[in-house]
Amino acid sequence: ETGRKTVPRVMTALWRPWIGYLMVNRYSLACYGLFMQFPHSTRPAVDDVSLVMSPESVNVVVGASGSGKSTLLMCLAGLEVPTKGRVVHGDVDVYGLDDRQRAAWRLRTIGLVFQNSELVPELTLRDNIALPLELLGTGRRDALRRADRLAEILDLGESSKRRPSEVSGGQAQRAAVGRALAHRPTVVLADEPTGALDTTNRHAVIGLLDDLVRAEGSTLVMVTHDEHTLPENARIIRLADGRIVGDAA
């Protein structure tokens, strides 16, 4: 009897540290020794960057224009193959995947917000929000139900039935936030999401983005040069000449 109880206790003791490790890393997003230099460039855009973004964390990369912020984000998104280094999401080595596998991983896992919304011009805001779900095989009725819920949270009102060219920049960017979160991604990557907006809409969009990613339990990585409009209680990662020069919660 004593022997039978001892084995599980020993196994539990051996596995306990690894259980914690696996739980922490299941959906963490990390890069290690990331280096990116474009052809004909005299210096790297990203220079030996290593970061770990914990699950459900809010991370903001700040720096001047040309500091490497957007290139870093594109590498994290699996859109720009780095010269050297690794990007890891949970147990997935992103650049160990082929192009098709990486595109499938990105569609399932990542929500992207761009500076100029990048909505499909032929679709209504509602249909743009529903698009990732439909691409993933969700039935149209369920996809639109989710889109309508997000449109309500984003205060789009009747504008959700209009096309991007028929609404304001602030409304289009709110829809872009909804599209990024429609499929409940584990990671949301936002590239200068308020860069094309006025002050009022900047604060509104950042507030909605911050609230939604926290409510959905997603990890947010946002890059910006605007340090006056940041999510609350964010980790601030400062970049200069492609290198990390500051990292503070």
Short mmCIF file of C-alpha atoms in Angstrom, two decimals:
data_model
loop_
_atom_site.label_atom_id
_atom_site.label_comp_id
_atom_site.label_asym_id
_atom_site.label_seq_id
_atom_site.Cartn_x
_atom_site.Cartn_y
_atom_site.Cartn_z
CA GLU A 1 0.00 0.00 0.00
CA THR A 2 2.77 2.44 0.94
CA GLY A 3 4.71 1.61 -2.23
CA ARG A 4 1.66 2.23 -4.43
CA LYS A 5 1.19 5.70 -2.90
CA THR A 6 4.89 6.58 -3.17
CA VAL A 7 5.08 6.25 -6.98
CA PRO A 8 2.33 8.83 -7.73
CA ARG A 9 3.87 11.21 -5.18
CA VAL A 10 7.28 10.88 -6.82
CA MET A 11 5.81 11.38 -10.28
CA THR A 12 3.84 14.43 -9.11
CA ALA A 13 6.99 15.93 -7.58
CA LEU A 14 8.89 15.36 -10.82
CA TRP A 15 6.17 16.79 -13.05
CA ARG A 16 5.05 19.76 -10.93
CA PRO A 17 7.73 22.19 -12.24
CA TRP A 18 7.03 21.12 -15.83
CA ILE A 19 3.25 21.50 -15.42
CA GLY A 20 3.80 25.14 -14.47
CA TYR A 21 6.16 25.60 -17.40
CA LEU A 22 3.70 24.13 -19.88
CA MET A 23 0.80 26.22 -18.55
CA VAL A 24 2.81 29.42 -18.83
CA ASN A 25 4.10 28.63 -22.32
CA ARG A 26 0.95 27.13 -23.86
CA TYR A 27 -0.01 30.41 -25.51
CA SER A 28 2.91 32.72 -24.80
CA LEU A 29 4.41 34.55 -27.76
CA ALA A 30 8.19 34.83 -27.80
CA CYS A 31 11.10 35.69 -30.05
CA TYR A 32 14.71 34.73 -29.49
CA GLY A 33 17.73 36.40 -31.05
CA LEU A 34 15.57 37.96 -33.75
CA PHE A 35 17.64 39.66 -36.44
CA MET A 36 16.29 41.17 -39.63
CA GLN A 37 18.29 42.93 -42.32
CA PHE A 38 16.77 43.84 -45.65
CA PRO A 39 18.80 43.53 -48.87
CA HIS A 40 20.86 46.62 -49.71
CA SER A 41 20.34 48.03 -46.19
CA THR A 42 23.42 49.20 -44.30
CA ARG A 43 22.04 48.27 -40.86
CA PRO A 44 19.56 45.73 -39.46
CA ALA A 45 15.92 46.72 -38.96
CA VAL A 46 15.73 44.35 -35.96
CA ASP A 47 18.94 43.59 -34.11
CA ASP A 48 19.13 40.65 -31.65
CA VAL A 49 15.70 41.10 -30.06
CA SER A 50 14.50 38.55 -27.49
CA LEU A 51 11.11 38.95 -25.82
CA VAL A 52 8.50 36.81 -24.07
CA MET A 53 4.91 38.08 -24.04
CA SER A 54 2.94 36.23 -21.39
CA PRO A 55 -0.62 35.02 -22.06
CA GLU A 56 -3.25 37.77 -21.61
CA SER A 57 -0.58 40.48 -21.26
CA VAL A 58 -0.67 43.96 -22.80
CA ASN A 59 2.62 44.94 -24.45
CA VAL A 60 3.41 48.19 -26.24
CA VAL A 61 6.52 48.67 -28.38
CA VAL A 62 7.43 52.35 -28.67
CA GLY A 63 10.13 54.16 -30.58
CA ALA A 64 10.81 56.74 -33.23
CA SER A 65 10.01 56.19 -36.90
CA GLY A 66 12.56 53.78 -38.35
CA SER A 67 13.36 52.13 -35.01
CA GLY A 68 12.23 48.69 -36.24
CA LYS A 69 8.82 48.52 -34.52
CA SER A 70 6.72 47.51 -37.50
CA THR A 71 9.33 45.07 -38.81
CA LEU A 72 9.39 43.38 -35.41
CA LEU A 73 5.60 43.11 -35.43
CA MET A 74 5.55 41.63 -38.94
CA CYS A 75 8.12 39.04 -37.84
CA LEU A 76 5.96 38.16 -34.82
CA ALA A 77 2.95 37.81 -37.14
CA GLY A 78 4.75 35.35 -39.41
CA LEU A 79 4.58 37.82 -42.28
CA GLU A 80 8.27 38.74 -42.56
CA VAL A 81 10.82 35.92 -42.44
CA PRO A 82 13.70 37.05 -40.20
CA THR A 83 17.31 36.76 -41.28
CA LYS A 84 18.09 34.92 -38.03
CA GLY A 85 16.30 33.97 -34.82
CA ARG A 86 13.08 32.24 -33.79
CA VAL A 87 9.47 33.19 -33.14
CA VAL A 88 7.61 30.74 -30.91
CA HIS A 89 3.93 30.67 -30.00
CA GLY A 90 3.17 28.09 -27.33
CA ASP A 91 4.71 24.92 -28.76
CA VAL A 92 4.76 26.21 -32.37
CA ASP A 93 8.03 27.29 -33.97
CA VAL A 94 6.49 29.78 -36.39
CA TYR A 95 9.29 29.82 -38.96
CA GLY A 96 9.63 26.05 -38.75
CA LEU A 97 6.30 25.94 -40.62
CA ASP A 98 6.03 26.12 -44.39
CA ASP A 99 4.15 29.05 -45.98
CA ARG A 100 0.79 27.28 -46.05
CA GLN A 101 1.07 26.05 -42.47
CA ARG A 102 2.14 29.50 -41.30
CA ALA A 103 -0.83 31.14 -43.05
CA ALA A 104 -3.19 28.64 -41.38
CA TRP A 105 -1.57 29.30 -37.98
CA ARG A 106 -1.93 33.06 -38.47
CA LEU A 107 -5.59 32.85 -39.51
CA ARG A 108 -6.46 30.70 -36.52
CA THR A 109 -4.28 32.34 -33.89
CA ILE A 110 -3.54 35.97 -34.73
CA GLY A 111 -5.74 39.06 -34.96
CA LEU A 112 -4.21 41.94 -36.92
CA VAL A 113 -5.01 45.66 -36.72
CA PHE A 114 -3.33 47.96 -39.23
CA GLN A 115 -2.92 51.73 -39.28
CA ASN A 116 -5.42 52.27 -42.11
CA SER A 117 -7.94 49.56 -41.16
CA GLU A 118 -7.31 47.57 -44.40
CA LEU A 119 -10.96 46.53 -44.55
CA VAL A 120 -12.31 44.81 -47.67
CA PRO A 121 -13.89 47.76 -49.52
CA GLU A 122 -16.68 45.73 -51.15
CA LEU A 123 -17.97 44.40 -47.82
CA THR A 124 -19.98 46.15 -45.12
CA LEU A 125 -18.34 46.70 -41.74
CA ARG A 126 -20.50 43.87 -40.40
CA ASP A 127 -19.29 41.47 -43.09
CA ASN A 128 -15.68 42.57 -42.58
CA ILE A 129 -15.94 41.73 -38.88
CA ALA A 130 -17.46 38.33 -39.67
CA LEU A 131 -14.87 37.51 -42.37
CA PRO A 132 -12.22 35.69 -40.22
CA LEU A 133 -14.90 33.43 -38.76
CA GLU A 134 -16.26 32.53 -42.17
CA LEU A 135 -12.73 31.83 -43.45
CA LEU A 136 -12.32 29.44 -40.52
CA GLY A 137 -15.51 27.59 -41.45
CA THR A 138 -18.01 29.12 -39.04
CA GLY A 139 -21.54 29.19 -40.45
CA ARG A 140 -22.68 32.57 -41.74
CA ARG A 141 -25.49 32.93 -39.20
CA ASP A 142 -23.14 32.35 -36.24
CA ALA A 143 -20.44 34.56 -37.77
CA LEU A 144 -22.90 37.43 -38.20
CA ARG A 145 -24.23 36.96 -34.68
CA ARG A 146 -20.70 37.38 -33.34
CA ALA A 147 -20.13 40.36 -35.67
CA ASP A 148 -23.33 42.04 -34.47
CA ARG A 149 -22.30 41.59 -30.85
CA LEU A 150 -18.90 43.16 -31.50
CA ALA A 151 -20.46 45.98 -33.55
CA GLU A 152 -22.69 46.74 -30.56
CA ILE A 153 -19.73 46.80 -28.16
CA LEU A 154 -17.83 49.02 -30.60
CA ASP A 155 -20.80 51.39 -30.85
CA LEU A 156 -21.00 51.14 -34.64
CA GLY A 157 -24.81 51.31 -34.78
CA GLU A 158 -26.25 51.57 -38.29
CA SER A 159 -22.75 52.19 -39.66
CA SER A 160 -22.11 48.44 -39.47
CA LYS A 161 -24.37 48.05 -42.54
CA ARG A 162 -22.26 50.45 -44.60
CA ARG A 163 -19.07 49.95 -46.58
CA PRO A 164 -15.71 51.37 -45.43
CA SER A 165 -15.87 54.24 -47.95
CA GLU A 166 -19.21 55.33 -46.47
CA VAL A 167 -18.05 55.73 -42.84
CA SER A 168 -15.52 57.83 -40.93
CA GLY A 169 -11.94 56.74 -40.29
CA GLY A 170 -12.74 56.20 -36.62
CA GLN A 171 -15.67 53.91 -37.43
CA ALA A 172 -13.60 51.94 -39.94
CA GLN A 173 -10.84 51.45 -37.38
CA ARG A 174 -13.36 50.27 -34.78
CA ALA A 175 -14.55 47.69 -37.29
CA ALA A 176 -10.92 46.66 -37.85
CA VAL A 177 -10.60 46.06 -34.11
CA GLY A 178 -13.78 43.94 -34.24
CA ARG A 179 -12.44 41.93 -37.16
CA ALA A 180 -9.17 41.29 -35.32
CA LEU A 181 -11.04 39.88 -32.32
CA ALA A 182 -13.95 38.14 -34.07
CA HIS A 183 -12.38 34.67 -34.03
CA ARG A 184 -11.12 35.05 -30.44
CA PRO A 185 -7.40 34.91 -31.29
CA THR A 186 -4.86 34.21 -28.59
CA VAL A 187 -2.70 37.10 -29.87
CA VAL A 188 -3.68 40.52 -31.25
CA LEU A 189 -0.96 42.45 -33.09
CA ALA A 190 -1.67 46.13 -33.73
CA ASP A 191 0.56 48.23 -36.01
CA GLU A 192 0.11 51.96 -35.28
CA PRO A 193 -3.67 51.39 -34.87
CA THR A 194 -4.38 55.08 -34.17
CA GLY A 195 -1.83 56.65 -36.52
CA ALA A 196 -4.46 57.92 -38.98
CA LEU A 197 -6.99 59.15 -36.39
CA ASP A 198 -7.68 62.42 -34.60
CA THR A 199 -7.11 62.73 -30.84
CA THR A 200 -10.68 61.88 -29.83
CA ASN A 201 -10.82 58.76 -31.96
CA ARG A 202 -7.32 57.72 -30.86
CA HIS A 203 -8.38 57.51 -27.23
CA ALA A 204 -11.66 55.80 -28.14
CA VAL A 205 -10.02 53.13 -30.30
CA ILE A 206 -7.24 52.40 -27.79
CA GLY A 207 -9.79 52.16 -24.97
CA LEU A 208 -11.96 49.73 -26.93
CA LEU A 209 -8.97 47.66 -28.06
CA ASP A 210 -7.63 47.46 -24.51
CA ASP A 211 -11.03 46.55 -23.03
CA LEU A 212 -11.76 43.91 -25.65
CA VAL A 213 -8.42 42.09 -25.52
CA ARG A 214 -8.64 41.93 -21.73
CA ALA A 215 -12.25 40.71 -21.86
CA GLU A 216 -11.39 38.07 -24.48
CA GLY A 217 -8.23 36.95 -22.69
CA SER A 218 -5.96 37.71 -25.67
CA THR A 219 -2.34 38.85 -25.61
CA LEU A 220 -1.88 42.31 -27.13
CA VAL A 221 1.30 43.50 -28.81
CA MET A 222 0.94 47.05 -30.14
CA VAL A 223 3.55 49.25 -31.79
CA THR A 224 3.26 53.03 -31.79
CA HIS A 225 5.27 56.23 -31.81
CA ASP A 226 2.45 58.03 -29.94
CA GLU A 227 3.31 57.71 -26.25
CA HIS A 228 0.38 59.93 -25.23
CA THR A 229 -2.22 57.31 -26.17
CA LEU A 230 -1.35 53.99 -24.55
CA PRO A 231 -3.38 51.20 -22.91
CA GLU A 232 -3.49 51.33 -19.11
CA ASN A 233 -1.03 49.22 -17.10
CA ALA A 234 0.83 48.12 -20.21
CA ARG A 235 4.34 46.78 -20.42
CA ILE A 236 6.37 49.35 -22.37
CA ILE A 237 9.16 48.01 -24.58
CA ARG A 238 11.35 50.75 -26.05
CA LEU A 239 13.15 50.20 -29.35
CA ALA A 240 15.94 52.26 -30.95
CA ASP A 241 17.91 51.30 -34.06
CA GLY A 242 16.36 47.84 -33.96
CA ARG A 243 17.47 47.10 -30.38
CA ILE A 244 15.63 47.00 -27.07
CA VAL A 245 16.76 49.94 -24.96
CA GLY A 246 14.05 49.78 -22.30
CA ASP A 247 11.52 47.28 -20.93
CA ALA A 248 9.24 48.22 -18.05
CA ALA A 249 5.85 47.09 -16.77
#
